[in-house]
Tab-separated table of C-alpha atoms in Angstrom:
chain	number	residue	atom	x	y	z
A	1	MET	CA	25.257	-60.829	120.467
A	2	ALA	CA	28.577	-62.451	121.447
A	3	ALA	CA	29.598	-61.732	124.354
A	4	PRO	CA	32.537	-59.029	123.921
A	5	GLU	CA	34.645	-59.054	126.670
A	6	SER	CA	35.959	-62.380	127.998
A	7	GLY	CA	37.152	-64.628	124.701
A	8	ASP	CA	35.871	-67.572	126.647
A	9	GLY	CA	31.964	-67.411	125.505
A	10	ASN	CA	31.704	-70.525	127.904
A	11	ASN	CA	29.329	-68.704	130.400
A	12	GLY	CA	26.103	-68.003	129.202
A	13	ALA	CA	24.813	-68.072	125.849
A	14	ALA	CA	27.809	-69.577	123.799
A	15	ARG	CA	28.506	-68.164	120.505
A	16	MET	CA	27.415	-70.212	117.592
A	17	VAL	CA	28.597	-70.178	113.897
A	18	THR	CA	27.155	-71.872	110.723
A	19	LEU	CA	29.149	-74.515	108.526
A	20	ILE	CA	27.420	-75.168	104.966
A	21	SER	CA	28.523	-78.607	103.390
A	22	SER	CA	29.329	-79.269	100.212
A	23	ASP	CA	25.803	-80.296	99.493
A	24	ASN	CA	24.266	-77.063	100.843
A	25	THR	CA	23.263	-78.462	104.196
A	26	ARG	CA	23.638	-75.897	107.054
A	27	PHE	CA	25.094	-76.776	110.595
A	28	GLU	CA	24.735	-74.714	113.525
A	29	VAL	CA	27.299	-75.430	115.861
A	30	GLU	CA	29.010	-73.732	119.075
A	31	ALA	CA	32.343	-71.696	118.147
A	32	ALA	CA	34.315	-73.237	120.957
A	33	ALA	CA	33.461	-76.672	119.073
A	34	ALA	CA	34.234	-75.154	115.499
A	35	SER	CA	37.330	-74.098	117.049
A	36	LEU	CA	39.045	-77.482	117.159
A	37	SER	CA	39.566	-77.161	113.737
A	38	GLN	CA	42.621	-74.830	112.936
A	39	THR	CA	41.234	-73.521	109.697
A	40	LEU	CA	38.151	-72.582	111.154
A	41	GLN	CA	39.494	-70.915	114.064
A	42	LEU	CA	40.962	-67.848	112.197
A	43	THR	CA	37.835	-67.415	110.174
A	44	ILE	CA	35.847	-67.507	113.457
A	45	LEU	CA	38.497	-65.291	115.363
A	46	ASP	CA	38.158	-62.663	112.892
A	47	GLY	CA	34.081	-62.769	113.531
A	48	GLY	CA	32.897	-64.866	110.329
A	49	GLY	CA	30.452	-67.513	110.481
A	50	GLY	CA	27.802	-65.682	112.520
A	51	GLY	CA	24.711	-64.349	111.828
A	52	GLY	CA	22.901	-65.244	108.374
A	53	ASP	CA	26.497	-65.697	107.014
A	54	GLY	CA	27.969	-69.307	107.320
A	55	ILE	CA	31.294	-70.632	106.411
A	56	PRO	CA	31.112	-72.586	103.454
A	57	LEU	CA	32.910	-76.091	103.368
A	58	PRO	CA	33.272	-76.924	99.757
A	59	ASN	CA	35.299	-80.159	100.495
A	60	VAL	CA	33.268	-81.784	103.095
A	61	ASP	CA	29.694	-83.355	102.295
A	62	SER	CA	27.074	-83.423	104.986
A	63	ALA	CA	27.513	-86.718	106.178
A	64	THR	CA	30.951	-86.252	106.980
A	65	LEU	CA	30.578	-83.055	108.100
A	66	SER	CA	27.916	-84.170	110.757
A	67	LYS	CA	30.274	-86.836	111.787
A	68	VAL	CA	33.172	-84.389	111.972
A	69	LEU	CA	31.066	-82.182	114.503
A	70	GLU	CA	29.975	-84.923	116.705
A	71	TYR	CA	33.813	-85.507	117.335
A	72	CYS	CA	34.110	-81.269	118.188
A	73	ILE	CA	31.330	-81.101	120.404
A	74	LYS	CA	32.425	-83.822	122.582
A	75	HIS	CA	36.229	-82.830	122.639
A	76	ALA	CA	35.585	-79.355	122.730
A	77	PRO	CA	35.356	-78.788	126.893
A	78	ALA	CA	38.516	-80.435	127.411
A	79	ALA	CA	40.643	-78.614	124.515
A	80	ALA	CA	39.137	-75.505	126.234
A	81	ASN	CA	40.616	-76.982	129.400
A	82	GLY	CA	44.051	-76.566	127.626
A	83	GLY	CA	44.396	-80.306	127.081
A	84	ALA	CA	42.381	-81.101	130.317
A	85	PRO	CA	45.794	-81.510	132.685
A	86	ASN	CA	43.180	-81.627	135.421
A	87	ALA	CA	40.333	-83.626	133.974
A	88	THR	CA	39.192	-86.205	136.161
A	89	ALA	CA	39.912	-90.095	135.094
A	90	VAL	CA	35.912	-90.566	134.933
A	91	ASP	CA	36.053	-87.910	132.132
A	92	ARG	CA	39.058	-89.245	130.235
A	93	ALA	CA	37.664	-92.831	130.214
A	94	GLU	CA	34.320	-91.170	129.003
A	95	LEU	CA	36.098	-89.505	126.438
A	96	GLU	CA	38.469	-92.558	125.367
A	97	ARG	CA	35.267	-94.490	125.240
A	98	PHE	CA	33.402	-92.219	123.187
A	99	ASP	CA	36.244	-92.327	120.946
A	100	ASN	CA	36.551	-96.214	120.542
A	101	GLU	CA	33.008	-96.010	119.718
A	102	PHE	CA	33.368	-93.297	117.308
A	103	VAL	CA	35.357	-94.996	114.982
A	104	ASN	CA	33.533	-97.971	114.773
A	105	ILE	CA	32.508	-97.506	111.329
A	106	ASP	CA	32.946	-98.012	107.549
A	107	GLN	CA	36.060	-97.696	106.124
A	108	SER	CA	34.908	-95.185	103.645
A	109	VAL	CA	33.522	-92.992	106.492
A	110	LEU	CA	36.751	-93.520	108.085
A	111	TYR	CA	38.778	-92.182	104.856
A	112	SER	CA	36.346	-89.371	104.498
A	113	LEU	CA	36.794	-88.385	107.962
A	114	ILE	CA	40.645	-88.579	107.970
A	115	MET	CA	40.180	-86.285	104.525
A	116	ALA	CA	38.199	-83.958	106.163
A	117	ALA	CA	40.065	-83.728	109.256
A	118	HIS	CA	43.576	-83.304	107.353
A	119	ASN	CA	41.254	-80.363	105.528
A	120	LEU	CA	39.986	-78.566	108.698
A	121	GLU	CA	43.186	-79.415	110.305
A	122	ILE	CA	41.461	-81.315	113.100
A	123	GLU	CA	44.572	-82.794	114.705
A	124	GLY	CA	43.218	-84.647	117.113
A	125	LEU	CA	40.554	-86.275	115.164
A	126	GLN	CA	43.099	-86.984	112.173
A	127	SER	CA	45.707	-88.655	114.918
A	128	LEU	CA	42.340	-90.569	116.290
A	129	VAL	CA	41.377	-92.274	112.459
A	130	ALA	CA	45.187	-92.274	111.832
A	131	LYS	CA	45.100	-94.529	114.561
A	132	LYS	CA	42.062	-96.624	113.902
A	133	VAL	CA	43.535	-97.064	110.359
A	134	ALA	CA	46.777	-98.285	111.597
A	135	ASP	CA	45.077	-100.948	113.940
A	136	MET	CA	43.396	-102.393	111.258
A	137	ILE	CA	46.831	-102.988	109.563
A	138	LYS	CA	48.666	-104.004	112.499
A	139	GLY	CA	49.283	-108.047	113.119
A	140	LYS	CA	48.350	-108.549	109.713
A	141	SER	CA	50.813	-110.308	106.738
A	142	PRO	CA	50.881	-108.286	103.638
A	143	MET	CA	48.624	-110.116	101.791
A	144	GLU	CA	45.984	-109.508	104.498
A	145	ILE	CA	46.425	-106.195	104.806
A	146	ARG	CA	45.682	-105.545	100.799
A	147	ARG	CA	42.618	-107.684	101.677
A	148	THR	CA	41.562	-105.855	104.381
A	149	LEU	CA	41.989	-102.458	102.839
A	150	GLY	CA	40.405	-103.864	99.741
A	151	PHE	CA	43.267	-103.227	96.911
A	152	PRO	CA	42.868	-104.636	93.677
A	153	ASP	CA	44.773	-108.359	93.379
A	154	PRO	CA	48.302	-107.622	92.436
A	155	THR	CA	49.397	-107.746	88.945
A	156	PRO	CA	52.202	-110.245	87.711
A	157	GLU	CA	54.994	-107.705	88.642
A	158	GLU	CA	54.106	-107.072	91.891
A	159	GLN	CA	53.149	-110.933	92.451
A	160	ALA	CA	56.447	-111.652	91.314
A	161	GLU	CA	58.102	-108.987	93.611
A	162	MET	CA	56.430	-110.137	96.777
A	163	ASN	CA	57.047	-113.766	95.988
A	164	ALA	CA	60.917	-112.344	95.980
A	165	HIS	CA	60.364	-110.540	99.155
A	166	MET	CA	58.418	-113.761	100.795
A	167	LEU	CA	62.132	-115.349	100.383
A	168	GLU	CA	64.012	-112.917	102.392
A	169	TYR	CA	61.107	-111.675	104.675
A	170	GLY	CA	59.287	-115.004	105.677
A	171	TRP	CA	58.777	-113.862	109.178
A	172	ALA	CA	56.525	-110.998	107.838
A	173	TYR	CA	54.396	-113.212	105.906
A	174	GLU	CA	53.565	-115.517	108.627
B	1	MET	CA	20.239	-85.839	106.400
B	2	GLU	CA	21.656	-89.193	106.571
B	3	SER	CA	18.521	-91.121	105.169
B	4	ARG	CA	20.966	-91.478	101.991
B	5	ARG	CA	23.826	-93.252	103.839
B	6	ARG	CA	21.194	-95.428	105.804
B	7	ARG	CA	20.196	-98.010	102.959
B	8	ARG	CA	20.308	-101.405	104.029
B	9	VAL	CA	23.211	-103.047	102.238
B	10	SER	CA	23.843	-107.048	102.326
B	11	SER	CA	25.947	-106.825	99.715
B	12	PRO	CA	27.104	-103.000	98.628
B	13	LEU	CA	25.674	-101.330	95.376
B	14	PRO	CA	28.262	-100.910	92.939
B	15	ALA	CA	28.146	-97.418	93.206
B	16	GLU	CA	29.211	-97.363	97.301
B	17	VAL	CA	31.846	-99.666	96.262
B	18	ALA	CA	33.066	-97.241	93.796
B	19	ALA	CA	32.981	-94.500	96.594
B	20	ALA	CA	34.859	-96.385	98.979
B	21	ALA	CA	37.412	-97.059	96.772
B	22	ALA	CA	37.759	-93.406	95.559
B	23	ALA	CA	37.630	-92.224	99.746
B	24	MET	CA	40.325	-95.000	100.182
B	25	SER	CA	42.954	-93.754	97.174
B	26	LEU	CA	42.687	-90.290	97.781
B	27	VAL	CA	43.795	-90.862	101.242
B	28	LEU	CA	46.238	-93.589	100.993
B	29	GLY	CA	47.366	-92.061	97.631
B	30	ASP	CA	48.364	-89.316	99.804
B	31	ASP	CA	52.103	-89.598	101.016
B	32	ASP	CA	51.331	-87.006	103.916
B	33	LEU	CA	48.232	-89.061	104.439
B	34	LEU	CA	49.555	-92.227	104.530
B	35	ALA	CA	52.736	-91.551	106.231
B	36	GLU	CA	50.007	-90.378	109.181
B	37	ILE	CA	49.029	-93.988	109.460
B	38	LEU	CA	52.163	-95.706	109.090
B	39	LEU	CA	53.456	-93.618	111.897
B	40	ARG	CA	50.953	-94.988	113.997
B	41	LEU	CA	52.042	-98.715	113.298
B	42	ALA	CA	54.248	-98.486	116.653
B	43	PHE	CA	56.454	-101.357	116.037
B	44	PRO	CA	59.444	-101.652	113.206
B	45	THR	CA	58.309	-105.075	112.573
B	46	THR	CA	54.823	-103.926	112.205
B	47	LEU	CA	55.982	-101.280	109.321
B	48	VAL	CA	58.277	-103.865	107.589
B	49	ARG	CA	55.087	-105.871	107.255
B	50	ALA	CA	52.823	-102.690	105.907
B	51	ALA	CA	56.025	-102.038	103.569
B	52	LEU	CA	55.948	-105.056	101.875
B	53	ALA	CA	52.168	-104.743	100.717
B	54	CYS	CA	52.883	-102.504	98.141
B	55	LYS	CA	55.321	-100.370	96.380
B	56	ARG	CA	53.850	-96.896	97.354
B	57	TRP	CA	54.000	-97.983	100.989
B	58	LEU	CA	57.420	-99.289	100.882
B	59	ARG	CA	58.627	-95.810	99.181
B	60	VAL	CA	56.835	-94.179	101.880
B	61	ALA	CA	57.945	-96.129	104.724
B	62	SER	CA	61.621	-96.419	103.987
B	63	SER	CA	62.005	-92.773	103.499
B	64	PRO	CA	64.695	-91.285	105.845
B	65	GLY	CA	62.709	-88.292	106.905
B	66	PHE	CA	59.618	-90.866	107.467
B	67	LEU	CA	61.917	-93.036	109.195
B	68	ARG	CA	63.161	-90.149	111.942
B	69	ARG	CA	59.513	-89.688	112.783
B	70	PHE	CA	58.579	-93.192	113.086
B	71	ARG	CA	61.846	-93.732	115.633
B	72	ALA	CA	60.841	-90.698	117.677
B	73	GLY	CA	57.659	-91.893	118.210
B	74	PHE	CA	58.340	-95.579	118.773
B	75	LEU	CA	61.302	-94.456	121.262
B	76	ARG	CA	58.205	-92.815	122.977
B	77	ARG	CA	55.861	-95.300	122.945
B	78	PHE	CA	58.297	-98.021	123.655
B	79	LEU	CA	59.361	-96.074	126.888
B	80	ARG	CA	55.941	-95.500	128.447
B	81	LEU	CA	54.637	-99.143	126.864
B	82	ALA	CA	57.389	-101.187	128.037
B	83	PHE	CA	58.231	-100.202	131.426
B	84	PRO	CA	58.415	-101.512	133.787
B	85	ALA	CA	57.475	-105.348	132.505
B	86	ALA	CA	59.792	-104.799	129.569
B	87	LEU	CA	61.592	-108.305	130.112
B	88	ASP	CA	58.794	-109.692	128.629
B	89	VAL	CA	58.417	-107.638	125.681
B	90	ALA	CA	59.414	-108.997	122.120
B	91	PHE	CA	58.867	-107.407	118.906
B	92	LEU	CA	59.758	-110.935	117.158
B	93	PRO	CA	58.167	-112.793	114.638
B	94	SER	CA	57.830	-115.631	117.542
B	95	PRO	CA	57.059	-114.359	120.713
B	96	LYS	CA	57.841	-117.641	122.858
B	97	PRO	CA	61.581	-118.342	123.700
B	98	ALA	CA	63.351	-120.273	121.136
B	99	ALA	CA	61.867	-124.032	120.831
B	100	PHE	CA	64.374	-125.738	122.970
B	101	LYS	CA	62.864	-128.265	125.633
B	102	LEU	CA	63.470	-126.347	129.163
B	103	GLY	CA	63.034	-128.632	131.949
B	104	LEU	CA	61.639	-128.567	135.151
B	105	GLY	CA	63.520	-126.218	138.029
B	106	VAL	CA	65.389	-124.167	135.127
B	107	ARG	CA	65.635	-120.398	135.320
B	108	TYR	CA	65.982	-118.827	132.162
B	109	CYS	CA	66.089	-115.093	131.003
B	110	SER	CA	65.734	-114.541	127.349
B	111	SER	CA	66.774	-111.389	125.532
B	112	LYS	CA	65.778	-111.057	121.842
B	113	LEU	CA	67.169	-108.962	119.191
B	114	LEU	CA	65.098	-107.854	116.202
B	115	PRO	CA	66.581	-108.123	112.734
B	116	GLU	CA	68.822	-105.115	111.548
B	117	ASN	CA	70.644	-104.093	108.614
B	118	SER	CA	74.573	-105.322	109.071
B	119	SER	CA	76.966	-107.516	107.562
B	120	VAL	CA	75.603	-109.966	109.843
B	121	GLY	CA	72.498	-110.309	107.446
B	122	ARG	CA	69.099	-110.346	107.854
B	123	GLN	CA	68.773	-112.621	111.132
B	124	CYS	CA	66.634	-112.230	114.590
B	125	TRP	CA	69.099	-113.783	117.520
B	126	GLU	CA	68.021	-114.869	120.865
B	127	LEU	CA	70.233	-114.746	124.177
B	128	LEU	CA	69.157	-117.435	126.111
B	129	GLN	CA	70.689	-117.691	129.652
B	130	ILE	CA	69.720	-121.007	131.755
B	131	GLN	CA	70.403	-121.717	134.973
B	132	ARG	CA	69.774	-125.215	136.676
B	133	HIS	CA	68.460	-125.182	139.581
B	134	GLY	CA	71.123	-125.599	142.669
B	135	GLN	CA	73.934	-125.051	140.255
B	136	ARG	CA	76.115	-122.237	139.915
B	137	GLN	CA	76.751	-122.583	136.377
B	138	THR	CA	75.140	-120.368	133.420
B	139	THR	CA	74.808	-121.646	130.113
B	140	VAL	CA	74.332	-118.893	127.474
B	141	GLN	CA	72.704	-119.984	124.493
B	142	ILE	CA	72.626	-118.404	121.219
B	143	ASN	CA	69.660	-119.037	118.849
B	144	LYS	CA	69.362	-117.777	115.284
B	145	PHE	CA	65.581	-117.194	113.481
B	146	LYS	CA	66.265	-117.296	110.036
B	147	ARG	CA	64.050	-118.596	107.249
B	148	GLY	CA	61.130	-119.140	109.428
B	149	ALA	CA	62.689	-121.182	112.182
B	150	TRP	CA	64.797	-120.919	115.426
B	151	ARG	CA	67.991	-122.993	115.297
B	152	LEU	CA	70.537	-123.262	118.188
B	153	HIS	CA	73.808	-120.833	116.852
B	154	SER	CA	76.088	-121.934	119.523
B	155	SER	CA	76.399	-122.330	123.342
B	156	VAL	CA	78.831	-121.489	126.257
B	157	PRO	CA	78.698	-122.567	129.815
B	158	THR	CA	79.784	-119.444	131.946
B	159	GLU	CA	80.482	-118.337	135.231
B	160	LEU	CA	78.077	-115.419	135.550
B	161	HIS	CA	76.574	-115.839	138.929
B	162	GLU	CA	74.142	-113.367	138.880
B	163	LYS	CA	71.157	-112.309	136.430
B	164	THR	CA	72.525	-110.629	133.148
B	165	LEU	CA	72.403	-106.583	133.501
B	166	THR	CA	72.947	-105.958	130.103
B	167	VAL	CA	73.230	-107.240	126.665
B	168	ASP	CA	74.203	-105.960	123.625
B	169	LEU	CA	74.910	-106.763	119.969
B	170	SER	CA	77.473	-105.349	117.998
B	171	GLY	CA	79.148	-106.096	115.109
B	172	GLY	CA	77.896	-109.701	115.605
B	173	LYS	CA	79.120	-109.678	119.304
B	174	PHE	CA	77.223	-110.179	122.102
B	175	TYR	CA	78.073	-108.305	125.525
B	176	ILE	CA	76.999	-109.318	128.845
B	177	THR	CA	77.828	-107.807	131.598
B	178	SER	CA	78.689	-109.782	134.866
B	179	SER	CA	80.204	-108.548	138.595
B	180	LYS	CA	83.714	-109.226	137.680
B	181	ASN	CA	83.835	-108.250	134.205
B	182	ILE	CA	82.168	-108.257	130.410
B	183	PHE	CA	81.820	-111.230	128.939
B	184	VAL	CA	81.761	-111.262	124.775
B	185	LEU	CA	80.731	-113.611	122.735
B	186	ASP	CA	81.581	-113.695	118.946
B	187	SER	CA	78.312	-114.976	116.903
B	188	LEU	CA	80.071	-115.274	113.793
B	189	SER	CA	83.016	-117.503	115.611
B	190	SER	CA	81.765	-119.237	118.408
B	191	THR	CA	84.445	-117.421	120.331
B	192	CYS	CA	84.301	-115.706	123.687
B	193	SER	CA	86.508	-113.493	125.489
B	194	VAL	CA	86.602	-111.101	128.723
B	195	ILE	CA	86.868	-107.626	128.727
B	196	ASN	CA	88.077	-105.992	131.971
B	197	PHE	CA	86.045	-102.964	133.354
B	198	PRO	CA	87.895	-99.832	133.460
B	199	GLU	CA	89.977	-99.033	136.570
B	200	ASN	CA	88.183	-99.668	139.736
B	201	PHE	CA	84.681	-99.780	138.370
B	202	HIS	CA	82.239	-102.667	138.213
B	203	GLY	CA	78.476	-102.530	136.859
B	204	GLY	CA	77.149	-100.615	134.724
B	205	TRP	CA	75.061	-100.647	131.670
B	206	LEU	CA	76.171	-101.334	128.108
B	207	SER	CA	75.175	-99.613	124.635
B	208	LYS	CA	76.020	-100.149	121.507
B	209	ALA	CA	78.324	-97.304	119.498
B	210	SER	CA	76.936	-96.588	116.285
B	211	ASP	CA	80.857	-97.609	114.457
B	212	SER	CA	81.506	-100.892	116.229
B	213	GLY	CA	82.609	-101.183	120.020
B	214	VAL	CA	80.171	-100.113	123.088
B	215	TYR	CA	79.590	-97.349	125.609
B	216	LEU	CA	79.468	-98.628	129.295
B	217	ILE	CA	77.315	-96.279	131.473
B	218	SER	CA	77.116	-95.967	135.113
B	219	VAL	CA	76.327	-93.378	138.272
B	220	THR	CA	78.815	-92.881	140.691
B	221	GLU	CA	78.178	-92.380	144.383
B	222	SER	CA	78.764	-88.392	143.981
B	223	LEU	CA	76.280	-88.388	141.457
B	224	HIS	CA	78.021	-88.428	138.352
B	225	LEU	CA	76.953	-90.151	135.133
B	226	ARG	CA	80.136	-91.665	133.899
B	227	ILE	CA	80.232	-92.631	130.227
B	228	TRP	CA	83.129	-94.864	128.810
B	229	LEU	CA	83.897	-95.953	125.148
B	230	HIS	CA	85.388	-99.626	124.217
B	231	ARG	CA	86.359	-99.899	120.796
B	232	THR	CA	86.577	-103.378	119.491
B	233	VAL	CA	90.138	-103.606	118.158
B	234	SER	CA	91.980	-106.465	117.352
B	235	SER	CA	93.089	-107.238	121.135
B	236	SER	CA	91.119	-107.537	123.857
B	237	PHE	CA	93.521	-105.800	126.344
B	238	ASN	CA	91.755	-102.638	127.939
B	239	ASN	CA	91.251	-99.784	126.011
B	240	TRP	CA	88.817	-97.537	127.754
B	241	LEU	CA	88.061	-94.014	126.785
B	242	LEU	CA	85.937	-91.870	129.478
B	243	VAL	CA	84.398	-90.044	127.015
B	244	ASP	CA	81.617	-87.959	129.348
B	245	THR	CA	81.019	-87.486	133.147
B	246	ILE	CA	78.128	-85.363	133.674
B	247	CYS	CA	77.138	-84.165	137.184
B	248	LEU	CA	73.676	-85.148	137.646
B	249	ARG	CA	72.935	-82.685	140.724
B	250	ALA	CA	73.919	-80.184	138.268
B	251	VAL	CA	71.346	-81.502	135.650
B	252	PHE	CA	68.434	-81.699	138.200
B	253	ALA	CA	68.832	-78.283	139.338
B	254	ASP	CA	69.666	-76.462	136.039
B	255	LEU	CA	66.793	-77.841	134.503
B	256	GLY	CA	64.298	-77.333	137.447
B	257	PHE	CA	63.863	-80.457	138.968
B	258	GLY	CA	65.592	-79.207	142.344
B	259	MET	CA	68.376	-80.868	144.028
B	260	PRO	CA	68.135	-84.614	143.871
B	261	VAL	CA	66.952	-86.036	147.460
B	262	ALA	CA	67.455	-89.936	146.550
B	263	PRO	CA	69.861	-91.963	145.163
B	264	ILE	CA	69.964	-92.187	141.576
B	265	GLY	CA	70.184	-95.452	139.476
B	266	LEU	CA	70.017	-96.326	136.019
B	267	CYS	CA	67.058	-98.638	134.728
B	268	CYS	CA	67.862	-98.621	131.044
B	269	VAL	CA	70.397	-96.755	128.400
B	270	GLY	CA	69.610	-95.855	124.703
B	271	GLU	CA	71.854	-97.261	122.108
B	272	ASN	CA	74.952	-95.146	120.961
B	273	ALA	CA	74.657	-93.925	125.030
B	274	GLU	CA	71.867	-91.210	123.841
B	275	PHE	CA	69.736	-91.420	126.509
B	276	VAL	CA	69.300	-92.805	129.834
B	277	LEU	CA	66.396	-93.828	132.196
B	278	LEU	CA	66.706	-92.666	135.863
B	279	LYS	CA	65.279	-93.876	138.816
B	280	MET	CA	65.028	-91.578	141.874
B	281	GLY	CA	62.797	-92.377	144.694
B	282	GLY	CA	59.728	-93.405	143.254
B	283	SER	CA	59.611	-91.840	139.821
B	284	VAL	CA	61.701	-92.756	136.297
B	285	PHE	CA	63.288	-89.837	134.091
B	286	TYR	CA	64.326	-89.643	130.645
B	287	PHE	CA	67.749	-87.946	130.045
B	288	ASN	CA	68.626	-87.363	126.741
B	289	ILE	CA	72.735	-87.281	127.030
B	290	HIS	CA	73.186	-85.986	123.322
B	291	CYS	CA	70.965	-83.202	124.274
B	292	ARG	CA	70.884	-82.601	128.061
B	293	THR	CA	67.602	-82.665	128.426
B	294	LEU	CA	65.729	-84.519	130.937
B	295	GLU	CA	61.868	-84.854	131.278
B	296	LYS	CA	60.478	-86.909	134.058
B	297	LEU	CA	58.319	-90.108	132.649
B	298	PHE	CA	56.291	-91.165	135.236
B	299	ASP	CA	55.749	-91.689	139.253
B	300	LYS	CA	55.492	-94.938	140.216
B	301	ALA	CA	52.228	-96.086	142.245
B	302	PRO	CA	52.779	-97.845	145.199
B	303	GLY	CA	53.242	-101.401	145.135
B	304	ASP	CA	54.843	-100.976	141.720
B	305	THR	CA	58.403	-102.400	141.316
B	306	VAL	CA	60.754	-100.561	139.001
B	307	ARG	CA	62.755	-103.602	137.348
B	308	PRO	CA	65.351	-102.760	134.690
B	309	PHE	CA	64.828	-103.324	131.391
B	310	PHE	CA	66.939	-104.177	128.064
B	311	PRO	CA	67.058	-101.691	125.226
B	312	LEU	CA	66.801	-104.651	122.794
B	313	PRO	CA	63.996	-104.040	120.946
B	314	MET	CA	65.617	-100.928	119.739
B	315	ILE	CA	67.389	-102.078	116.884
B	316	TRP	CA	67.623	-99.435	114.276
B	317	PRO	CA	66.746	-98.800	111.373
B	318	PRO	CA	64.268	-102.011	110.165
B	319	SER	CA	65.818	-103.433	106.948
B	320	PHE	CA	63.508	-102.773	103.785
B	321	PRO	CA	63.723	-104.324	100.541
B	322	ARG	CA	65.564	-101.947	98.180
B	323	VAL	CA	63.363	-99.366	96.533
B	324	GLU	CA	63.843	-98.955	92.600
B	325	GLY	CA	63.940	-95.811	90.926
B	326	HIS	CA	60.601	-96.333	89.005
B	327	ASP	CA	58.227	-96.262	91.895
B	328	ASP	CA	55.342	-94.228	91.600
B	329	LEU	CA	53.198	-96.903	90.737
B	330	GLU	CA	49.870	-96.975	92.131
B	331	GLU	CA	49.337	-99.695	94.757
C-alpha cells in the first residue's frame, strides 16, 4: 500500500505504522513521525509496523507514548526538511512555542519522557526534556535543587559534608 | 486512554508520589541521563552549584570526560550568547561591580574572573578600571571576592589612555594592554611592572598560556595571524617568542570561504591561544588555531555594532570538592 518508489511518502496517502504501548494500547501514526526515533526507523525501513502487526514497545506506557507521538508528529515535517534550514521564522517560532508548552508538565511525566526518548533514541526530544530539567536546576542553591527535585532529606553524614562545602563554596549557597 | 492520569489531585496520592519518585530515580540514577541534564546547565558556576547537591552528581559533574563535553558546549553557547554584548556578562556570584561607591562623572569598566583551581586559592577577582571625568589618569582597582563578600585588594594609578583592550589572569598576575606596552599587576605582591611589545609591534590581544605566561595575538596588515608567547620568568626584560604565523588569506581560501575581501580584525581570543574570533566586513568567524578550522558564526544585522569582548568568563576548569573513593551512594 505504501508508495514503492520515492522514499518520501509525503505525497498523497502517507504510510502509517502501528505502535503498541506496554499496556497494550495501539497507536497509529505516520511512518515519518515514528521515524524520528532512531530505534524505530530501522524497523520501519525494513517494512515493520505496517498492516495488522504493530511494533511493541514494552518499556513505554500509553500516557508517555501519546506524549512522545505528539512531539514526533509536530516535529516530523521540519525533520523531513533536513533540520529545516529554509524554514521560515514563523515556522521556527511556532515550533519553539510548541516546545515550551510541551514541557510545561509534571516532573514525573518529564522523567518518563526523558526515559522514553532515551530508549527510542529521539534526540530532539531528549535534548528538549533534559534542557527543561536543567532549567529547573539553574539559579538554585544545592539545597533548593534537592527540594525542587524532591530528594529525600540529607542524611546526617551528607549534611555534615554539605556544611563543610558551604564554608568553602559560600557563593554557591547564596 | 488518559483517564487514569486525569485524577484531580490537590494533594497527590501516595501511589503517585511513589511513581514519580521511581521515575525520577530511574532517570537521575542513570549516569548517562544525568550527564545529559547537567550538560545543559550552561555555566560553570551553575554546574558547581548542582554538583554540591549530592555525591553522585559531584562524581558525574567532575569526571574528566563530562567536563570535556561541558566545556565544548559552554564555549559554543558562550560565543553565541555573549556576542556582541559580552561586556555586561558576568557569571559571578554577584552581578554588580564591586560594592564600592562610584561618584558621578566616573567611567568604569569592570572585568571579572571566575574562581579557578590554582595556588591563588578559590577566589573571584574583579578588575575595575576607573577614570574620572576630565582626567587622563586611570585607576586600576583589583577587588577580591572571598567568603561571600567583595573586598578591595589593591589599587594602582596608571596612565592607560584608552579603554583596556584585554585583561588576563595568569599565575596571580593581571595583564592589561595599553597602546604603549603591557601593564602587569601582580595580585600576590600588589606590585606592577611593564612588558614592552615585541619588536615594532603594538596592540594585539592577550591570551593566558596554560603553563604560566601569556600569548599575544594580532593580525598584521598583510593578513597574517601572528602569535607570540611571553614566558613569565624571573626578570621583566623582553623574552617574546614568535610561535606561529598563519596566513589568513590561505586559510579563508583553503577552507572554502574565498579570498578575504575586507580587512580582518580580532574581536576575541581564547585561552591558551586555542581560538580567535575574526571580524571581517559584517561577519564574525571562529578560527580554531590548534585544529586550523574556520567556521562562520554569524552575519551581523544592520545597525549592530560588534564590540570586542573579553574572554574572561572562560576560566577553566571549575573547582569541585574532592570526590572520595567510596562514592556510589544514592542521593
